[in-house]
Every structure is written in C-alpha cells, then in structure tokens.
XYZ file of C-alpha atoms in Angstrom:
364
model
C 307.872 -104.118 306.231
C 306.533 -100.641 306.847
C 308.900 -98.399 308.511
C 308.477 -95.062 310.251
C 310.461 -92.199 308.827
C 311.913 -89.333 310.613
C 313.071 -86.439 308.381
C 314.927 -83.580 309.839
C 317.762 -81.064 308.975
C 320.925 -81.037 310.779
C 320.290 -77.534 311.559
C 317.225 -78.345 313.235
C 319.346 -79.897 316.065
C 320.995 -76.668 317.190
C 319.544 -74.752 320.021
C 320.460 -71.627 322.171
C 320.836 -73.311 325.601
C 323.601 -75.147 326.738
C 323.109 -78.830 326.167
C 319.877 -78.387 324.063
C 321.772 -79.401 320.827
C 322.820 -82.679 322.381
C 319.392 -83.334 323.907
C 317.615 -82.790 320.699
C 320.016 -85.470 318.923
C 319.298 -88.005 321.852
C 315.833 -87.407 321.636
C 315.189 -88.176 317.910
C 317.483 -91.274 318.307
C 315.386 -92.579 321.312
C 312.149 -91.824 319.361
C 313.592 -93.928 316.393
C 314.507 -96.778 318.551
C 311.346 -96.695 320.471
C 309.193 -97.141 317.017
C 311.641 -99.247 314.907
C 311.773 -100.424 312.416
C 312.393 -96.737 311.399
C 314.602 -94.618 309.072
C 316.333 -91.282 310.239
C 316.931 -88.988 307.344
C 318.982 -85.979 308.020
C 319.407 -83.455 305.153
C 322.404 -80.847 305.383
C 324.365 -83.362 307.611
C 327.497 -81.381 307.123
C 326.053 -78.752 309.614
C 327.080 -81.096 312.305
C 329.317 -83.399 310.197
C 331.865 -81.116 309.083
C 335.609 -81.678 309.629
C 336.656 -80.417 313.094
C 339.100 -77.725 313.411
C 340.019 -77.443 316.812
C 339.142 -73.780 316.849
C 336.964 -72.170 319.799
C 334.304 -71.404 317.180
C 333.735 -74.975 316.188
C 333.417 -76.055 319.821
C 329.572 -76.039 319.453
C 329.558 -77.884 316.284
C 332.118 -80.600 317.679
C 329.551 -81.154 320.872
C 326.763 -81.654 318.305
C 328.980 -84.224 316.287
C 330.186 -85.885 319.425
C 326.854 -86.417 320.600
C 325.539 -87.668 316.632
C 328.732 -89.970 316.870
C 327.740 -91.386 320.234
C 323.935 -92.059 319.412
C 325.463 -93.935 316.324
C 327.835 -95.911 318.167
C 325.063 -96.931 320.626
C 322.872 -98.762 318.551
C 322.305 -102.214 319.521
C 321.796 -104.392 316.116
C 318.279 -105.843 316.099
C 317.750 -107.340 312.844
C 313.740 -107.429 313.437
C 313.486 -104.126 314.720
C 316.478 -101.914 312.501
C 317.194 -98.300 312.350
C 318.324 -96.978 309.452
C 320.072 -93.575 309.245
C 320.497 -91.723 305.945
C 321.939 -88.475 305.415
C 322.564 -85.921 302.477
C 325.105 -83.437 301.957
C 326.733 -81.209 299.247
C 330.118 -81.486 300.837
C 333.007 -83.839 299.209
C 334.016 -87.141 300.656
C 337.728 -86.474 298.878
C 338.068 -82.934 299.682
C 338.420 -81.705 296.129
C 336.315 -78.428 296.773
C 337.798 -77.785 300.218
C 334.555 -78.701 301.994
C 335.319 -81.863 303.671
C 333.285 -84.294 306.296
C 334.707 -85.415 309.458
C 336.534 -88.780 308.452
C 335.117 -90.265 311.872
C 331.810 -89.327 310.898
C 332.001 -90.698 307.549
C 333.259 -93.967 308.671
C 329.867 -94.824 310.726
C 327.996 -95.124 307.389
C 328.318 -98.460 305.336
C 327.573 -96.762 302.186
C 328.674 -93.584 300.620
C 326.412 -93.138 297.168
C 327.413 -90.201 294.659
C 324.453 -88.601 293.243
C 325.553 -86.453 290.107
C 323.754 -83.361 288.756
C 320.913 -84.445 286.482
C 321.696 -85.007 282.808
C 319.518 -83.627 279.981
C 316.999 -86.405 280.312
C 316.510 -85.952 284.119
C 316.411 -82.115 283.760
C 313.495 -82.840 281.235
C 311.739 -85.053 283.678
C 312.343 -82.381 286.280
C 311.327 -79.457 284.472
C 308.093 -81.342 283.336
C 307.105 -82.030 287.072
C 307.871 -78.182 287.905
C 305.701 -76.830 285.095
C 302.954 -79.381 286.226
C 303.102 -78.252 289.779
C 302.556 -74.557 288.778
C 299.661 -75.617 286.177
C 301.940 -74.254 283.232
C 301.445 -75.955 279.638
C 302.712 -74.838 276.319
C 300.365 -76.576 274.405
C 301.310 -78.156 271.091
C 305.092 -77.102 271.680
C 305.035 -78.042 275.268
C 307.524 -81.152 274.714
C 309.865 -79.203 272.196
C 310.028 -76.205 274.536
C 310.606 -78.238 277.760
C 313.361 -80.345 275.777
C 314.958 -77.224 274.658
C 314.953 -75.705 278.179
C 316.553 -79.171 279.329
C 319.390 -78.670 276.845
C 319.997 -75.254 278.246
C 320.054 -75.928 281.867
C 323.287 -77.951 282.275
C 324.882 -77.842 285.441
C 321.454 -76.973 287.225
C 320.310 -79.207 290.064
C 316.630 -80.035 291.197
C 316.277 -76.813 293.656
C 317.503 -74.539 290.777
C 314.958 -75.729 288.272
C 312.423 -75.389 290.661
C 313.462 -71.780 291.769
C 313.617 -71.139 287.852
C 310.127 -72.226 287.191
C 308.704 -70.761 289.927
C 310.146 -67.366 289.057
C 308.766 -67.819 285.514
C 305.309 -68.232 286.874
C 305.559 -65.080 288.776
C 306.746 -63.485 285.414
C 303.852 -64.985 283.381
C 301.063 -64.185 285.870
C 297.653 -64.578 284.294
C 299.121 -64.609 280.659
C 299.262 -67.354 278.237
C 302.360 -69.589 278.613
C 305.136 -68.356 276.579
C 308.309 -70.162 275.624
C 310.171 -67.494 274.711
C 309.332 -65.906 277.942
C 310.571 -69.199 279.764
C 313.973 -68.682 277.915
C 314.181 -65.015 278.779
C 313.653 -66.040 282.813
C 316.463 -68.430 282.496
C 318.754 -66.195 281.019
C 317.979 -63.500 283.800
C 317.986 -66.238 286.335
C 321.607 -67.160 285.585
C 323.157 -64.173 284.281
C 321.310 -60.983 285.226
C 319.466 -58.527 283.248
C 319.994 -57.396 279.718
C 322.641 -54.758 279.023
C 322.567 -52.203 276.237
C 324.841 -52.652 273.524
C 326.320 -50.292 270.559
C 325.071 -51.412 267.416
C 328.630 -51.787 265.818
C 329.758 -53.827 268.760
C 326.662 -55.993 268.704
C 327.725 -56.611 265.117
C 331.013 -57.663 265.812
C 329.821 -59.616 268.887
C 327.594 -61.583 266.626
C 330.704 -62.268 264.272
C 332.638 -63.628 267.345
C 329.597 -66.036 268.323
C 329.257 -67.305 264.606
C 332.810 -68.056 264.564
C 332.381 -70.099 267.590
C 329.095 -71.912 266.495
C 330.303 -72.415 263.008
C 333.519 -74.330 264.159
C 331.565 -75.858 266.812
C 329.442 -77.437 263.783
C 332.372 -78.211 261.712
C 333.780 -80.337 264.568
C 330.735 -82.415 264.706
C 328.537 -80.825 267.219
C 325.596 -78.719 266.793
C 325.430 -75.506 269.423
C 322.235 -75.776 271.581
C 322.028 -72.035 271.969
C 323.930 -68.884 270.313
C 322.971 -65.398 271.505
C 324.187 -61.594 271.506
C 321.904 -60.486 274.224
C 324.226 -58.985 276.652
C 323.831 -59.793 280.414
C 326.123 -59.323 283.524
C 329.799 -59.365 282.043
C 329.433 -60.832 278.971
C 328.409 -59.928 275.694
C 327.371 -62.833 274.003
C 327.825 -66.735 274.292
C 327.322 -70.241 272.849
C 325.917 -73.311 274.487
C 326.365 -76.890 273.118
C 325.825 -80.262 274.507
C 328.734 -82.403 275.454
C 330.801 -84.343 272.528
C 330.281 -87.731 274.470
C 328.711 -88.923 277.428
C 331.841 -91.084 278.673
C 333.377 -88.179 280.146
C 336.742 -89.058 278.277
C 338.196 -87.330 275.261
C 340.542 -88.256 272.478
C 343.392 -86.256 271.301
C 341.455 -85.126 268.362
C 338.372 -84.197 270.142
C 340.400 -82.095 272.690
C 342.025 -80.271 269.595
C 338.523 -79.850 268.342
C 337.664 -78.005 271.695
C 340.390 -75.821 271.276
C 339.649 -74.904 267.739
C 336.025 -74.089 269.010
C 337.663 -71.922 271.912
C 339.870 -70.007 269.405
C 337.114 -69.543 266.758
C 335.351 -66.378 268.141
C 339.212 -64.610 267.803
C 339.916 -66.021 264.725
C 336.385 -64.776 262.953
C 336.777 -61.470 264.367
C 340.583 -61.193 262.883
C 339.431 -62.593 259.585
C 336.410 -59.921 259.257
C 337.696 -56.993 261.095
C 341.533 -57.375 260.949
C 343.977 -57.534 263.657
C 343.660 -54.177 264.865
C 340.048 -54.525 265.772
C 339.878 -58.745 266.134
C 342.632 -58.932 268.397
C 340.705 -57.434 271.743
C 340.205 -58.485 275.239
C 336.530 -60.002 274.589
C 338.255 -63.485 274.058
C 340.258 -63.624 277.169
C 338.153 -66.497 278.525
C 338.289 -68.406 275.450
C 342.201 -67.941 275.010
C 342.339 -69.262 278.864
C 340.316 -72.337 278.016
C 342.181 -73.139 275.005
C 345.297 -72.868 276.878
C 343.816 -75.357 279.700
C 343.223 -77.927 277.146
C 346.763 -77.685 275.309
C 348.384 -77.906 278.684
C 346.168 -80.678 279.978
C 346.853 -82.830 276.638
C 350.616 -82.433 277.093
C 350.612 -82.541 280.804
C 347.990 -84.646 282.835
C 347.101 -86.402 279.733
C 350.153 -87.170 278.337
C 349.176 -86.932 274.703
C 352.479 -85.339 273.496
C 355.698 -87.286 272.491
C 356.727 -87.711 276.151
C 355.124 -89.785 278.468
C 356.621 -88.583 281.651
C 359.051 -85.581 281.155
C 357.597 -82.340 281.476
C 356.399 -80.542 278.534
C 358.118 -77.410 277.052
C 356.367 -74.077 276.690
C 357.655 -74.032 273.298
C 355.866 -77.446 272.527
C 352.438 -75.964 273.907
C 353.079 -72.606 271.694
C 353.597 -74.493 268.650
C 350.395 -76.692 269.312
C 348.190 -73.747 269.990
C 349.488 -71.927 266.668
C 348.606 -75.055 264.875
C 344.909 -75.278 266.280
C 344.769 -71.381 265.511
C 345.770 -71.924 261.716
C 343.445 -74.947 261.634
C 340.711 -72.807 262.806
C 341.467 -69.928 260.705
C 341.247 -72.037 257.694
C 337.922 -73.772 258.416
C 336.544 -70.187 258.730
C 338.238 -69.027 255.390
C 336.794 -72.186 253.693
C 333.597 -71.388 254.766
C 333.540 -67.736 255.003
C 330.175 -67.054 253.415
C 328.415 -68.991 255.672
C 330.246 -67.218 258.697
C 328.918 -63.888 257.135
C 325.453 -65.253 256.890
C 325.172 -66.667 260.079
C 326.541 -63.095 261.580
C 323.521 -61.736 259.583
C 320.874 -63.927 261.074
C 322.442 -63.660 264.747
C 322.718 -60.024 264.752
C 319.018 -59.774 263.330
C 317.350 -62.478 265.648
C 319.906 -61.754 268.684
C 319.418 -65.457 269.742
C 319.153 -68.689 267.857
C 317.990 -71.996 269.608
C 319.234 -75.601 268.411
C 316.433 -76.213 265.885
C 316.980 -72.959 264.168
C 320.713 -73.423 264.165
C 320.368 -77.076 262.886
C 318.127 -75.934 260.330
C 320.485 -73.016 259.097
C 323.499 -75.312 258.760
C 321.730 -77.867 257.125
C 320.735 -75.332 254.529
C 324.392 -74.647 254.366
C 325.207 -78.245 253.661
C 327.399 -78.102 256.814
C-alpha cells in the first residue's frame, strides 16, 4: 500500500502570531487525514513535546503541545485509511540526562524505539556513503583508511560523520585524497588545532602514552590510535576498542581497565622518578581508575560484601594492588616501553596497524 509522507520539524510549527502555531498543527493533521493512508514524521519533536514546567516562558510550548495532543486524540481509527505518526528526538524517556519528554505526550505513541549510536560497522558504512557523496576515493587503500576512521570515530553519529567528511572535503579542495589529512581533520574536528610542545615535555608525554598502550596490549586489547600531538587541553591520548560487545564486564576486566588508567602515571614514575613522574597530567586517568574501583565494590558488589557499604580502606587497598600490578607489567617489559616511547616521540601518532605490528615484533 502506497502512503503519502508528510515530513516536518517540530520547530516549523511555530509562528509569530497568536494561534498560528496551533493552526499549523491542525492544518498538517487535516491534510494527512484527507490523503490517508499517510505518514506524518516529526523530527526534533522535543520542541513541542518536552516536559511542561508551568512557568510563564513555557506557555507558548504548552499551547503547541496541547494542540498536538488534541489532534492525536481526535483520530478516528480507519483500518483502510490509517494515519501513522512517527517522531524523532534526542531527549530521554527515562530522564537520565535531565532532558525529559512530557509523559502525556509519550503515552500517545504505541511504540518507543531506542536507536543507539552507530557501532564500528555502522560508522564504516556511513563514512563510505559520506565519502561517495563528496566524490572522494583513496584508491587501493580506501577500505583500510575508512575502516581505521570508523574505529576512531566512536561516539559520533551520522550528522557528526557527515560534518567531518564535509570539513575534510573543504580542506582537500582539488588535491589528491589523503588518508593522513582525513585523520588530521578528525582530530581538529574533535579537539581543536595543534598546540606547540616543548621537546622534553613531548618525550615525557610519549612515555606516558606508551605506558597506556603497552598495558592495554598486555591486558588483551590493541589500541586503535596513539598520539602525542597536543590539541585543546590534552598533551596526548590513546584510543582503544571495547573489550567486549556485551556491555558487561567481569571483575578481572574491570581491574584491567584500572591498570590501563594507571599505566601512564606508572610509566612516568618508573622512567623519570617520583619527583617528575607524579604530576597533574594523570588527573583524569586517576579519576577513571577511582570510578572503576568504587563501582566494583559498590554498584557491582564485586567485593567481600554484597550489601554493606564498602570502606575507604578497602578501595585504597584495591587501588594500590592494581597500581603494583601495573608497575610489575611495565618493569617486566621495560625495554618494550622504551622502544615504543622512541617510536611515538618520532612519529607523533601511531594507528592500529602500526601498533599491532610493533607489539607483534615485540612478541606481545
């Protein structure tokens, strides 16, 4: 059965005159009924469907919401000439982000479909389409470059990937497609332009990031990207794929994550000593490690007590044990740590293929 489609954005309903917004809503539903079977698709529906606060500033939105609800309530079911209403939003249904849709509005919809952010394979397909749209092809290395980019764009959605590729196309101009420039565009897109670094600080940062990468590999995961090109507020960083696709972690996997977090500080301390190694550069790593420790004892009940609240001493002992484990791994593979530091300081950035080849040569 063919159906007429009426796509719109919720913001398109709003008018400057009194009653214009409500009239626009009624007109759309009237047209959809007239030419049924039909589909109404409303993007960014949170513009009218957000939770009502009762404040004077929200009166205009409440009028629009009431008009929309009235139209949905006014449907007479005709199985031969149905009108389907689809809506899309970035707002939550459970309120975890603090951005909530109005419950009365949500109840009008029979089904709620959660669409997660694209995974690596999804991003690969989306990037292929984006590049094709701009007429960009990397020749024999096309698949490898796009796959590498897909691995490095975790957390980005379709719109982000489209904007990224458009930005790359502008930077490329009439030049030959260049995978390195594509990756450079990604880093600039996410973190800003390059900062200048003192050579000594760059070397110490390379040691820090090499520590992260080495322990990551020793814990069973190969990093997808490693860099000491400073952008925004960071000196360098490591990216890695998730340990599993289930979204759940065992106790051992959580402790591996703790070690990975602590590895940068541990590497600096081992190579440069406590006076230089204990610096503020590892602050975000320490926060993440603390989170995993506390979560393992508290929310995940992986300690000795299933219900009782864990004690600070228990968390401290567990953190110290994982730090000692991290130090032991780095000491055992100190020569590899030094060689990876040299390579990273020279190349500035290492992709997954280069890292895998390096660790394979090191028999790790």
